[in-house]
N, CA, C and O atoms as a DFTB+ gen file, in Angstrom:
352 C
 N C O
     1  1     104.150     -16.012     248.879
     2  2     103.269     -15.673     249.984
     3  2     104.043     -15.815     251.292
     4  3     104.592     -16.915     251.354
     5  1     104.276     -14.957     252.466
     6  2     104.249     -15.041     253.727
     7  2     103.261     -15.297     254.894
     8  3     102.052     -15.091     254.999
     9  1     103.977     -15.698     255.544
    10  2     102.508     -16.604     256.755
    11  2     102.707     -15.135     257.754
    12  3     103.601     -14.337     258.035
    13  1     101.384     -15.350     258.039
    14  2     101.587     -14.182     258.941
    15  2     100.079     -14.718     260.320
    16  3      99.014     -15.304     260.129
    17  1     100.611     -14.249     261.398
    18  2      99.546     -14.614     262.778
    19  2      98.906     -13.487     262.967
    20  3      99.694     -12.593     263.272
    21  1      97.589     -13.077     262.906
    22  2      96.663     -12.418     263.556
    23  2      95.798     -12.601     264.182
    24  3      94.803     -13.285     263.938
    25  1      96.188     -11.721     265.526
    26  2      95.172     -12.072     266.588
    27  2      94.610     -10.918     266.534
    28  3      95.114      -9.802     266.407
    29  1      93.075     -11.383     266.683
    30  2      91.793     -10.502     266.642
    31  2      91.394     -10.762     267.996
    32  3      91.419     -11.919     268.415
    33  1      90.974      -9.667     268.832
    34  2      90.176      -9.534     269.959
    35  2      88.693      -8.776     269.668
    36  3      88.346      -7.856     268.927
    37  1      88.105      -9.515     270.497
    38  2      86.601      -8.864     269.924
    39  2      87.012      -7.315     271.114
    40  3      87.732      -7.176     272.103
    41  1      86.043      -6.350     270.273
    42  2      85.972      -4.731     270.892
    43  2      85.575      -5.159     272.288
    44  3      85.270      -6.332     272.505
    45  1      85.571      -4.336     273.141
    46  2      84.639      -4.326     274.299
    47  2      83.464      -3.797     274.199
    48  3      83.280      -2.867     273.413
    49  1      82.555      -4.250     274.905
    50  2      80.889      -3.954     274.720
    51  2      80.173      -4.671     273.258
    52  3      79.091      -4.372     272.754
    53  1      81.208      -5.742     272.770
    54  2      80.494      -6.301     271.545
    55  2      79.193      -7.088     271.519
    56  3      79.097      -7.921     272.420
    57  1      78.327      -7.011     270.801
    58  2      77.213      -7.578     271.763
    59  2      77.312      -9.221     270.590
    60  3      77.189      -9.445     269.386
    61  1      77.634     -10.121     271.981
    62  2      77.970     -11.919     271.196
    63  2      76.500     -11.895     270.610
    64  3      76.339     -13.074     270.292
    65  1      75.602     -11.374     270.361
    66  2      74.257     -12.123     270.069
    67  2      74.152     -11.781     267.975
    68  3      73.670     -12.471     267.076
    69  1      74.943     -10.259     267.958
    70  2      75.043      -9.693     266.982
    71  2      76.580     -11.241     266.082
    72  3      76.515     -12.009     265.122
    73  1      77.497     -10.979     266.964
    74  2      78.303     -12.118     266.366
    75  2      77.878     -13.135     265.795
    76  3      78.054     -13.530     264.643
    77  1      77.018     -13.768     267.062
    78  2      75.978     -15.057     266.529
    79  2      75.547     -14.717     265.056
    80  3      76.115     -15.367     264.178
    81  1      74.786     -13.952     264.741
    82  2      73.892     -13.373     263.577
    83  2      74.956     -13.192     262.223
    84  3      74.483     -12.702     261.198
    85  1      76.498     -13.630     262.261
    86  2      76.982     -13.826     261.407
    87  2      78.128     -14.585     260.835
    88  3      79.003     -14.467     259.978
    89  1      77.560     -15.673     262.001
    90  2      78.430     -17.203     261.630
    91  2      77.773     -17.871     260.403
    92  3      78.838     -18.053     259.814
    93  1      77.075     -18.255     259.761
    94  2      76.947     -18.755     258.811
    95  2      77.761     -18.296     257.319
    96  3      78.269     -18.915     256.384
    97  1      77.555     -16.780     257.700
    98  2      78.400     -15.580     256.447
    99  2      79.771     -15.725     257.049
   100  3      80.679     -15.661     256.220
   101  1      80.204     -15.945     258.567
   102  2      81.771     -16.169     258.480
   103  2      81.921     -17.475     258.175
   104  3      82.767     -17.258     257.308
   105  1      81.834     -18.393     258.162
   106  2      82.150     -19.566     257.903
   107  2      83.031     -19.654     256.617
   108  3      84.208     -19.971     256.450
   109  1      81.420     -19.014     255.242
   110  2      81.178     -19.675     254.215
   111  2      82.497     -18.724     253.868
   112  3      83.433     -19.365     253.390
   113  1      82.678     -17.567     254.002
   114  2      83.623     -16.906     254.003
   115  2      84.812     -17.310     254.241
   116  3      85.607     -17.298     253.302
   117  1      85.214     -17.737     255.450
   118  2      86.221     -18.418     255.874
   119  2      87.004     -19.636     254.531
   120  3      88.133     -19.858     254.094
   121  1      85.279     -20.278     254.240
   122  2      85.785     -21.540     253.214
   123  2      86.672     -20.939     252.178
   124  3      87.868     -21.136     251.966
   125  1      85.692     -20.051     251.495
   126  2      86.473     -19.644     250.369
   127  2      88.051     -18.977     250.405
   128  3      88.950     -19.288     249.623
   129  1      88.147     -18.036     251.451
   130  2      89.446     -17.679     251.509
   131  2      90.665     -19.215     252.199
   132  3      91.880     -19.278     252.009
   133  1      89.928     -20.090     252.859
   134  2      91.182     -20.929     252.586
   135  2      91.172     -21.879     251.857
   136  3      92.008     -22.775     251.968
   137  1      90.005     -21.888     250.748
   138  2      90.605     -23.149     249.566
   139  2      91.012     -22.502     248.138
   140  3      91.266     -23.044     247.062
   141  1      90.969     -20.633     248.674
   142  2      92.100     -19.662     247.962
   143  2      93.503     -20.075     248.308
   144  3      94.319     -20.031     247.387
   145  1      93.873     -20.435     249.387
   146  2      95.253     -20.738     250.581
   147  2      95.861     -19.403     250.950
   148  3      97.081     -19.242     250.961
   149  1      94.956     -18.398     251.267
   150  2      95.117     -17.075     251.870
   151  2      95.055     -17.236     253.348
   152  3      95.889     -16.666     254.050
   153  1      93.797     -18.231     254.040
   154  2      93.683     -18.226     255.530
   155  2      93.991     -19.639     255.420
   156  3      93.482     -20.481     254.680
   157  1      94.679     -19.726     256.065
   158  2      95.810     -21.245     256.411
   159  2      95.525     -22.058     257.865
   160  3      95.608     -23.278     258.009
   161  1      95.088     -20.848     259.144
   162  2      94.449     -21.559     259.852
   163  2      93.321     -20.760     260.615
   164  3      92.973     -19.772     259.969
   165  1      92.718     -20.903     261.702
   166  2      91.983     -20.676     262.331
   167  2      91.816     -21.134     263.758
   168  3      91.525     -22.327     263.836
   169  1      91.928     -20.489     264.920
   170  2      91.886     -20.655     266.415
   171  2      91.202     -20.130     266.607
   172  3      91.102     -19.036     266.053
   173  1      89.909     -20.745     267.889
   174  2      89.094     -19.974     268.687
   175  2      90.007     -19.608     270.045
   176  3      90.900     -20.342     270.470
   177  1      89.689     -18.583     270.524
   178  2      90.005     -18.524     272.412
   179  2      88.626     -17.704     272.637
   180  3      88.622     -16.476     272.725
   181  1      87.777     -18.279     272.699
   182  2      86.395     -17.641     273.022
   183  2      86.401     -17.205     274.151
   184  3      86.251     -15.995     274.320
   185  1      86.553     -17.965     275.101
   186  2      86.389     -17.518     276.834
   187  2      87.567     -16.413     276.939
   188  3      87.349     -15.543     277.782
   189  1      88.816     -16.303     276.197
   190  2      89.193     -15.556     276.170
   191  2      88.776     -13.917     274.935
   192  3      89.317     -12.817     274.823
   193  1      87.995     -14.348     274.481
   194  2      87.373     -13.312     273.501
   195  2      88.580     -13.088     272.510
   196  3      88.822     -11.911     272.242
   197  1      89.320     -13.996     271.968
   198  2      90.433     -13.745     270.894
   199  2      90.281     -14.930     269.864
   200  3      89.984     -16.065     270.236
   201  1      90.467     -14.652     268.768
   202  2      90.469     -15.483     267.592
   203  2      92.146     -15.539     267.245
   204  3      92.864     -14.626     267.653
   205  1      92.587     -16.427     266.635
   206  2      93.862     -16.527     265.807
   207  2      93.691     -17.150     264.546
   208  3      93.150     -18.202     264.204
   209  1      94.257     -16.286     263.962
   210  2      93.969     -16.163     262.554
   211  2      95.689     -16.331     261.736
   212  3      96.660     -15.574     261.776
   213  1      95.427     -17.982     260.873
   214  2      97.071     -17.770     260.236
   215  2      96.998     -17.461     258.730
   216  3      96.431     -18.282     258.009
   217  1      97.546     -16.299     258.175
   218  2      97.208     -15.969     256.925
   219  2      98.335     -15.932     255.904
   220  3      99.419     -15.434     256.208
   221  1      98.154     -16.335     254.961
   222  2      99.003     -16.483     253.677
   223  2      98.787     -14.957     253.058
   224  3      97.672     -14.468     252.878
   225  1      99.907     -14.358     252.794
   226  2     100.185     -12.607     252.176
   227  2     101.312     -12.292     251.525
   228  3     102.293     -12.974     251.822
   229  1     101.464     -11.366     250.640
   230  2     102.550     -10.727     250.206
   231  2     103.121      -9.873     251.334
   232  3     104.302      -9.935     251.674
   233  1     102.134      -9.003     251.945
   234  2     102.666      -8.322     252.920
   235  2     101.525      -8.218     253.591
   236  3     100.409      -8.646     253.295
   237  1     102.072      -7.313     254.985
   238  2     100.917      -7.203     255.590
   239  2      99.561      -6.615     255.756
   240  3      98.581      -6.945     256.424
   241  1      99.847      -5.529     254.844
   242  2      98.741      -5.281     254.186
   243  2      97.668      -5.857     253.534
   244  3      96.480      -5.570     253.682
   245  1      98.215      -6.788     252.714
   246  2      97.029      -7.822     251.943
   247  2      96.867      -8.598     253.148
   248  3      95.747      -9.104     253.220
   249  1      97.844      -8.922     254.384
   250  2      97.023      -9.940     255.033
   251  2      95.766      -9.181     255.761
   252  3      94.815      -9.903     256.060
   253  1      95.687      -7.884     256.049
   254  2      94.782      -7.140     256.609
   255  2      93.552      -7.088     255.805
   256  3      92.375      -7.190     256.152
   257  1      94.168      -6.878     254.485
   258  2      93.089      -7.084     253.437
   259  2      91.672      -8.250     253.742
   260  3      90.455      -8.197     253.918
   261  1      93.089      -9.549     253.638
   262  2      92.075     -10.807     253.864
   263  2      91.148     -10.684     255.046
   264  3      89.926     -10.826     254.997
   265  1      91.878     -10.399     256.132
   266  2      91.025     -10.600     257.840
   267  2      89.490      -9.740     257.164
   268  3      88.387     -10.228     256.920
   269  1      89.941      -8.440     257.023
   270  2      88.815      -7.517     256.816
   271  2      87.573      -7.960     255.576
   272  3      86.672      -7.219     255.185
   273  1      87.758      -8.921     255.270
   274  2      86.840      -9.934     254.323
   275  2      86.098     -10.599     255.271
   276  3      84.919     -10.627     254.919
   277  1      86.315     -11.229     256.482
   278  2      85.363     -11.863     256.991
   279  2      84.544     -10.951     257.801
   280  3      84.989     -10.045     258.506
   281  1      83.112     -11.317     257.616
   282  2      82.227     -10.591     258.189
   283  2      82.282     -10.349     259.994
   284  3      81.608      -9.514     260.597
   285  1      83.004     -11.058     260.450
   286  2      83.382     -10.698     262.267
   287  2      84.442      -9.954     262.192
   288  3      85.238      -9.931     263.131
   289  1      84.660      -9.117     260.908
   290  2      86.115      -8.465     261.291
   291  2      85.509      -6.968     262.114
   292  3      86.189      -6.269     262.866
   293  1      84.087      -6.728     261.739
   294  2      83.782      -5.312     262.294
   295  2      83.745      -5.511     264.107
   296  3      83.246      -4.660     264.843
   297  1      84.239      -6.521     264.496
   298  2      83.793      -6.991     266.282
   299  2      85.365      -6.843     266.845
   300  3      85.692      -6.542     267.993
   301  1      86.449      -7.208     265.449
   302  2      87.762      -7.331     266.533
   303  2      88.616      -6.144     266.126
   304  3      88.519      -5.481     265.093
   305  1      89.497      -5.996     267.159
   306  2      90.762      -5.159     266.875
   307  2      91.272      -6.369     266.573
   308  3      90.915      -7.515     266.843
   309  1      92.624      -5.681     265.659
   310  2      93.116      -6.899     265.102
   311  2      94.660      -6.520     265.049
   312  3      94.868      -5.356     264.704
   313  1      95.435      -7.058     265.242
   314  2      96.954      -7.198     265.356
   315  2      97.683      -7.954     264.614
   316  3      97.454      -9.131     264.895
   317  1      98.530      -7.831     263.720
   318  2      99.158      -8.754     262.535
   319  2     100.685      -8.908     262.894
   320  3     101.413      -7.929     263.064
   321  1     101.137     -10.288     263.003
   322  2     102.474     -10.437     263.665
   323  2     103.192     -11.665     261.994
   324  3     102.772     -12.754     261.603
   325  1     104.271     -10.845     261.498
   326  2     104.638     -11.388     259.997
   327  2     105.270     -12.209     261.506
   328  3     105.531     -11.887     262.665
   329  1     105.318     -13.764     260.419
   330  2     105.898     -15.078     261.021
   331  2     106.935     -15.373     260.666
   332  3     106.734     -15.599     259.473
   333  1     108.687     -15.666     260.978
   334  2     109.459     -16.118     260.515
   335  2     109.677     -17.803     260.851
   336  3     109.612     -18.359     261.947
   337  1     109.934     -18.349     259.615
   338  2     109.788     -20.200     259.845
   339  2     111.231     -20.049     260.601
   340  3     112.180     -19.340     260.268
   341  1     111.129     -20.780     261.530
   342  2     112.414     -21.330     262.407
   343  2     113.224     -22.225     261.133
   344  3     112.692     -22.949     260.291
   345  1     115.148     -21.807     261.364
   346  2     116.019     -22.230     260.967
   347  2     116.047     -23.848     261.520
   348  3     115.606     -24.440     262.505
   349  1     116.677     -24.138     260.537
   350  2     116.897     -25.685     260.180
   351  2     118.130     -26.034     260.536
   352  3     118.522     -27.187     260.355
């Protein structure tokens, strides 16, 4: 698996009330994909309207795969940056 960073920005004109209406389904969601060890971490930047998202993948494709599993994926554009671990 490769780690990979995606930052999700919510669309413009998203309406937060609709978001609200599917935190319980992202959460539970959330659980399962990281005690899969697919989503590794999770950042809010709310006031900034961006999520960071650290995902475990073969490539980046499956990590797109994963994001697009959680139910707030229909609110963000989403950007996938493969991570290289710093040399030792």
């Amino acid at each position: 698996m490769n780690p990979f960073m995606v930052v999700c920005t919510f669309k413009p004109g998203t309406d937060m009330a609709q978001v609200g209406a599917v935190v319980a389904d992202e959460q539970a969601k959330a659980k399962e994909l990281q005690d899969a060890g697919r989503l590794t971490g999770i950042h809010l930047a709310i006031p900034r309207g961006t999520v960071f998202l650290q995902v475990a993948a073969s490539d980046e494709a499956a990590a797109q795969a994963t994001v697009m599993e959680l139910p707030m994926s229909q609110f963000w554009d989403v950007d996938i940056f493969p991570l290289v671990l710093p040399a030792h």
